[in-house]
Amino acid sequence: MRYLVMSDIHSNFAALQAVLSDAAPFDAIWCLGDLVGYGPSPNRCIEELGDYDLVAVGGNHDWAALSRVDLHVFNVDAHQALVWTRSALTRDNYGFLSELPQKREVDGCLLVHGSPFEPLWEYLVDGERARKVFLTIEFQLLLVGHTHLPIVFEWQPKEGRAQLHLPDRERPLALGERRLIINPGSVGQPRDGDPRAAYGLLDTEAQTFEFRRVPYAIEITQERMRARNLPHRLIDRLELGR
Ligand code: ZN
């Protein structure tokens, strides 16, 4: 099976469309949360994903859009975008988000937005946090989002530590018997200095994970954000990838 692994779409429909056409053909989509928030097209993104064989978990912005989280935990820009998102979501799409679980196990992989300890909130950014996850939770492959940074942690059993790798763009990552935590990066608001949409392709036959980037029409998303009076800092950051 060939899975399109994506996270943090953040209502960026132009980026989502670019990813879907660049990734084809694939068998199913695994989505690691934050479908909405920040961006201008929450409904179109959710409806587009509905056309595919989809396994998804919820993220902190999805929970906030459902009013399950106090918006004051977010910064002022995220807060403003979430207020707008709440007002814009259709009843059906609200219902779709409300059924997302915080964790899913599928085809031997564990899917979560942040970390298995705190599915909505914890940022797996360093080896020490990743080490605790490897030591405490049983899995072969854990897929996470939330940081908007493509990254790999590999468990080194002899040394008892998690080794950090940055994605290799030249060749797919061979999975084999290794225990790995993989973050595909963000579709709709990359933060690693590369504004192109980020995603991954997991091939369970070839036992590989491929990190991909695809350019999209950033100005279209920015124009839609302006039309909805979304914060200018959120508009500007898309072209910086930060
Ligand atoms: Zn996010």
Tab-separated table of C-alpha atoms and ligand atoms in Angstrom:
chain	number	residue	atom	x	y	z
A	1	MET	CA	0.000	0.000	0.000
A	2	ARG	CA	1.050	3.526	-0.754
A	3	TYR	CA	-0.113	6.020	1.871
A	4	LEU	CA	-0.068	9.771	1.487
A	5	VAL	CA	0.979	10.980	4.938
A	6	MET	CA	0.162	14.613	5.628
A	7	SER	CA	-0.291	16.969	8.538
A	8	ASP	CA	-1.140	20.559	9.431
A	9	ILE	CA	-3.131	21.472	6.326
A	10	HIS	CA	-4.490	24.475	8.212
A	11	SER	CA	-7.292	25.321	5.782
A	12	ASN	CA	-4.847	25.916	2.925
A	13	PHE	CA	-6.776	24.496	-0.020
A	14	ALA	CA	-4.289	25.533	-2.731
A	15	ALA	CA	-1.515	23.685	-0.886
A	16	LEU	CA	-3.729	20.644	-0.330
A	17	GLN	CA	-4.636	20.444	-4.022
A	18	ALA	CA	-0.970	20.643	-5.020
A	19	VAL	CA	-0.087	17.824	-2.631
A	20	LEU	CA	-2.927	15.593	-3.802
A	21	SER	CA	-1.946	15.865	-7.453
A	22	ASP	CA	1.795	15.598	-6.799
A	23	ALA	CA	1.387	12.482	-4.638
A	24	ALA	CA	-0.871	10.514	-7.003
A	25	PRO	CA	-1.209	7.590	-7.346
A	26	PHE	CA	-1.761	6.522	-3.742
A	27	ASP	CA	-4.153	4.163	-1.980
A	28	ALA	CA	-5.201	6.176	1.040
A	29	ILE	CA	-4.503	9.317	3.045
A	30	TRP	CA	-3.279	9.389	6.617
A	31	CYS	CA	-3.788	12.836	8.116
A	32	LEU	CA	-2.095	13.773	11.377
A	33	GLY	CA	-4.344	16.631	12.461
A	34	ASP	CA	-4.781	20.398	12.279
A	35	LEU	CA	-6.943	20.275	9.192
A	36	VAL	CA	-8.191	23.766	10.062
A	37	GLY	CA	-7.020	26.986	11.734
A	38	TYR	CA	-4.818	29.796	10.366
A	39	GLY	CA	-6.003	29.517	6.756
A	40	PRO	CA	-8.977	30.601	4.648
A	41	SER	CA	-10.643	27.380	3.408
A	42	PRO	CA	-11.600	25.003	6.246
A	43	ASN	CA	-14.718	23.675	4.533
A	44	ARG	CA	-13.131	23.027	1.150
A	45	CYS	CA	-10.213	21.192	2.762
A	46	ILE	CA	-12.453	18.901	4.804
A	47	GLU	CA	-14.760	18.234	1.855
A	48	GLU	CA	-11.834	17.466	-0.452
A	49	LEU	CA	-10.425	14.894	1.973
A	50	GLY	CA	-13.867	13.310	2.192
A	51	ASP	CA	-13.441	12.082	-1.393
A	52	TYR	CA	-10.549	9.814	-0.383
A	53	ASP	CA	-9.977	6.730	1.712
A	54	LEU	CA	-8.954	8.643	4.834
A	55	VAL	CA	-7.632	7.915	8.304
A	56	ALA	CA	-7.286	11.095	10.370
A	57	VAL	CA	-6.651	12.238	13.912
A	58	GLY	CA	-7.485	15.619	15.402
A	59	GLY	CA	-5.032	18.387	16.310
A	60	ASN	CA	-5.105	21.266	18.764
A	61	HIS	CA	-6.538	23.696	16.189
A	62	ASP	CA	-9.275	21.209	15.265
A	63	TRP	CA	-10.183	20.877	18.942
A	64	ALA	CA	-10.189	24.650	19.328
A	65	ALA	CA	-12.441	25.053	16.282
A	66	LEU	CA	-14.855	22.684	18.041
A	67	SER	CA	-14.760	24.907	21.152
A	68	ARG	CA	-13.169	22.096	23.174
A	69	VAL	CA	-10.171	24.304	24.007
A	70	ASP	CA	-10.117	27.825	25.458
A	71	LEU	CA	-8.865	30.087	22.659
A	72	HIS	CA	-6.729	32.062	25.094
A	73	VAL	CA	-4.048	29.352	25.039
A	74	PHE	CA	-3.330	30.451	21.449
A	75	ASN	CA	-1.398	33.526	20.339
A	76	VAL	CA	-3.406	36.497	19.123
A	77	ASP	CA	-3.175	35.616	15.405
A	78	ALA	CA	-4.068	31.951	15.842
A	79	HIS	CA	-6.874	33.032	18.173
A	80	GLN	CA	-8.334	35.433	15.606
A	81	ALA	CA	-8.162	32.815	12.854
A	82	LEU	CA	-9.895	30.278	15.093
A	83	VAL	CA	-12.722	32.680	15.893
A	84	TRP	CA	-13.244	33.099	12.157
A	85	THR	CA	-12.949	29.319	11.583
A	86	ARG	CA	-15.659	28.638	14.158
A	87	SER	CA	-17.986	31.037	12.382
A	88	ALA	CA	-17.213	29.590	8.940
A	89	LEU	CA	-17.474	25.826	9.518
A	90	THR	CA	-20.607	24.220	8.145
A	91	ARG	CA	-22.618	21.944	10.395
A	92	ASP	CA	-21.491	18.849	8.412
A	93	ASN	CA	-17.830	19.781	8.610
A	94	TYR	CA	-18.123	20.579	12.296
A	95	GLY	CA	-19.582	17.082	12.663
A	96	PHE	CA	-16.677	15.594	10.690
A	97	LEU	CA	-14.099	17.253	12.948
A	98	SER	CA	-15.968	16.282	16.088
A	99	GLU	CA	-15.594	12.598	15.226
A	100	LEU	CA	-11.816	12.660	14.846
A	101	PRO	CA	-10.017	10.630	17.518
A	102	GLN	CA	-6.776	11.754	19.173
A	103	LYS	CA	-4.909	8.567	18.250
A	104	ARG	CA	-5.250	5.894	15.596
A	105	GLU	CA	-3.455	2.643	14.996
A	106	VAL	CA	-3.491	1.482	11.400
A	107	ASP	CA	-1.488	-1.079	9.452
A	108	GLY	CA	0.957	-1.410	12.370
A	109	CYS	CA	1.587	2.344	12.616
A	110	LEU	CA	0.588	4.786	15.352
A	111	LEU	CA	-0.843	8.137	14.236
A	112	VAL	CA	-1.082	11.153	16.531
A	113	HIS	CA	-0.864	14.938	16.135
A	114	GLY	CA	1.591	15.880	18.915
A	115	SER	CA	2.863	12.911	20.904
A	116	PRO	CA	1.336	9.755	22.408
A	117	PHE	CA	1.632	11.368	25.864
A	118	GLU	CA	-0.148	14.579	24.966
A	119	PRO	CA	-1.763	13.952	21.589
A	120	LEU	CA	-2.879	17.523	21.038
A	121	TRP	CA	-0.131	19.573	22.596
A	122	GLU	CA	3.329	18.044	22.986
A	123	TYR	CA	5.955	19.060	20.415
A	124	LEU	CA	8.341	16.213	19.584
A	125	VAL	CA	11.303	18.373	18.658
A	126	ASP	CA	14.265	16.931	20.525
A	127	GLY	CA	15.910	13.594	21.128
A	128	GLU	CA	15.160	13.570	24.843
A	129	ARG	CA	11.414	13.810	24.398
A	130	ALA	CA	11.553	11.280	21.581
A	131	ARG	CA	13.592	8.943	23.809
A	132	LYS	CA	10.833	8.947	26.452
A	133	VAL	CA	8.295	8.062	23.782
A	134	PHE	CA	10.435	5.174	22.465
A	135	LEU	CA	10.949	3.851	26.008
A	136	THR	CA	7.325	4.131	27.109
A	137	ILE	CA	5.127	3.430	24.097
A	138	GLU	CA	5.132	0.311	21.954
A	139	PHE	CA	5.263	0.931	18.220
A	140	GLN	CA	7.420	0.303	15.178
A	141	LEU	CA	6.514	3.471	13.300
A	142	LEU	CA	4.995	6.543	14.942
A	143	LEU	CA	3.752	9.348	12.675
A	144	VAL	CA	3.360	12.820	14.182
A	145	GLY	CA	2.762	16.411	13.066
A	146	HIS	CA	2.246	19.599	15.105
A	147	THR	CA	5.778	21.102	14.833
A	148	HIS	CA	5.426	21.817	11.072
A	149	LEU	CA	9.026	20.557	10.690
A	150	PRO	CA	9.903	17.441	8.681
A	151	ILE	CA	12.082	15.260	10.885
A	152	VAL	CA	12.954	11.657	11.775
A	153	PHE	CA	13.886	10.163	15.140
A	154	GLU	CA	15.475	6.721	15.052
A	155	TRP	CA	15.725	4.542	18.145
A	156	GLN	CA	19.266	3.333	18.856
A	157	PRO	CA	18.630	0.360	21.147
A	158	LYS	CA	22.278	-0.289	22.079
A	159	GLU	CA	22.836	3.301	23.133
A	160	GLY	CA	19.335	3.821	24.515
A	161	ARG	CA	18.838	7.102	22.701
A	162	ALA	CA	16.827	8.680	19.898
A	163	GLN	CA	18.912	9.879	16.982
A	164	LEU	CA	17.616	12.849	15.005
A	165	HIS	CA	17.832	12.861	11.196
A	166	LEU	CA	16.811	15.600	8.823
A	167	PRO	CA	14.964	14.356	5.733
A	168	ASP	CA	17.127	13.136	2.877
A	169	ARG	CA	15.700	14.576	-0.333
A	170	GLU	CA	17.906	12.395	-2.545
A	171	ARG	CA	16.517	9.011	-1.613
A	172	PRO	CA	13.577	7.551	0.321
A	173	LEU	CA	14.158	6.515	3.917
A	174	ALA	CA	14.432	2.709	4.242
A	175	LEU	CA	12.264	1.561	7.157
A	176	GLY	CA	13.325	-2.074	7.738
A	177	GLU	CA	13.303	-3.229	11.344
A	178	ARG	CA	14.129	0.159	12.806
A	179	ARG	CA	11.830	1.919	15.238
A	180	LEU	CA	11.120	5.396	13.924
A	181	ILE	CA	9.180	8.555	14.675
A	182	ILE	CA	8.496	10.476	11.464
A	183	ASN	CA	7.048	13.950	10.993
A	184	PRO	CA	6.188	14.717	7.336
A	185	GLY	CA	6.120	18.509	7.919
A	186	SER	CA	3.193	20.797	7.173
A	187	VAL	CA	1.056	21.024	4.036
A	188	GLY	CA	-0.419	24.430	4.719
A	189	GLN	CA	2.073	26.387	6.832
A	190	PRO	CA	5.667	25.030	6.616
A	191	ARG	CA	8.075	26.441	9.203
A	192	ASP	CA	11.466	25.105	8.109
A	193	GLY	CA	12.272	28.017	5.808
A	194	ASP	CA	10.966	26.261	2.698
A	195	PRO	CA	7.513	27.616	1.776
A	196	ARG	CA	6.618	24.654	-0.443
A	197	ALA	CA	3.968	22.260	0.886
A	198	ALA	CA	5.488	19.278	2.723
A	199	TYR	CA	4.173	15.717	2.886
A	200	GLY	CA	5.342	12.111	2.843
A	201	LEU	CA	4.700	8.877	0.996
A	202	LEU	CA	4.800	5.660	2.966
A	203	ASP	CA	5.178	2.538	0.833
A	204	THR	CA	4.508	-0.521	2.970
A	205	GLU	CA	5.640	-2.976	0.266
A	206	ALA	CA	8.909	-1.254	-0.531
A	207	GLN	CA	9.247	-0.393	3.190
A	208	THR	CA	10.185	3.194	2.466
A	209	PHE	CA	9.137	6.681	3.506
A	210	GLU	CA	9.718	9.464	1.020
A	211	PHE	CA	9.774	13.133	2.096
A	212	ARG	CA	8.327	15.375	-0.597
A	213	ARG	CA	7.942	19.107	-1.258
A	214	VAL	CA	5.695	20.691	-3.838
A	215	PRO	CA	5.285	24.353	-4.806
A	216	TYR	CA	1.770	25.784	-4.835
A	217	ALA	CA	0.131	29.127	-5.605
A	218	ILE	CA	0.825	30.812	-2.272
A	219	GLU	CA	-0.634	34.086	-3.561
A	220	ILE	CA	-4.039	32.450	-4.067
A	221	THR	CA	-4.168	31.378	-0.416
A	222	GLN	CA	-2.933	34.820	0.647
A	223	GLU	CA	-5.655	36.506	-1.423
A	224	ARG	CA	-8.322	34.296	0.165
A	225	MET	CA	-6.950	35.167	3.606
A	226	ARG	CA	-7.125	38.882	2.856
A	227	ALA	CA	-10.714	38.501	1.698
A	228	ARG	CA	-11.543	36.971	5.094
A	229	ASN	CA	-9.619	39.598	7.086
A	230	LEU	CA	-7.267	37.023	8.547
A	231	PRO	CA	-4.172	38.408	10.356
A	232	HIS	CA	-1.489	39.849	8.081
A	233	ARG	CA	1.285	38.020	9.951
A	234	LEU	CA	-0.331	34.699	9.034
A	235	ILE	CA	-0.592	35.859	5.417
A	236	ASP	CA	3.033	36.998	5.211
A	237	ARG	CA	4.588	33.940	6.844
A	238	LEU	CA	3.345	31.597	4.098
A	239	GLU	CA	5.840	32.910	1.546
A	240	LEU	CA	8.669	32.753	4.085
A	241	GLY	CA	7.963	29.216	5.203
A	242	ARG	CA	8.363	30.298	8.824
B	1	ZN	ZN	-0.416	22.965	13.261
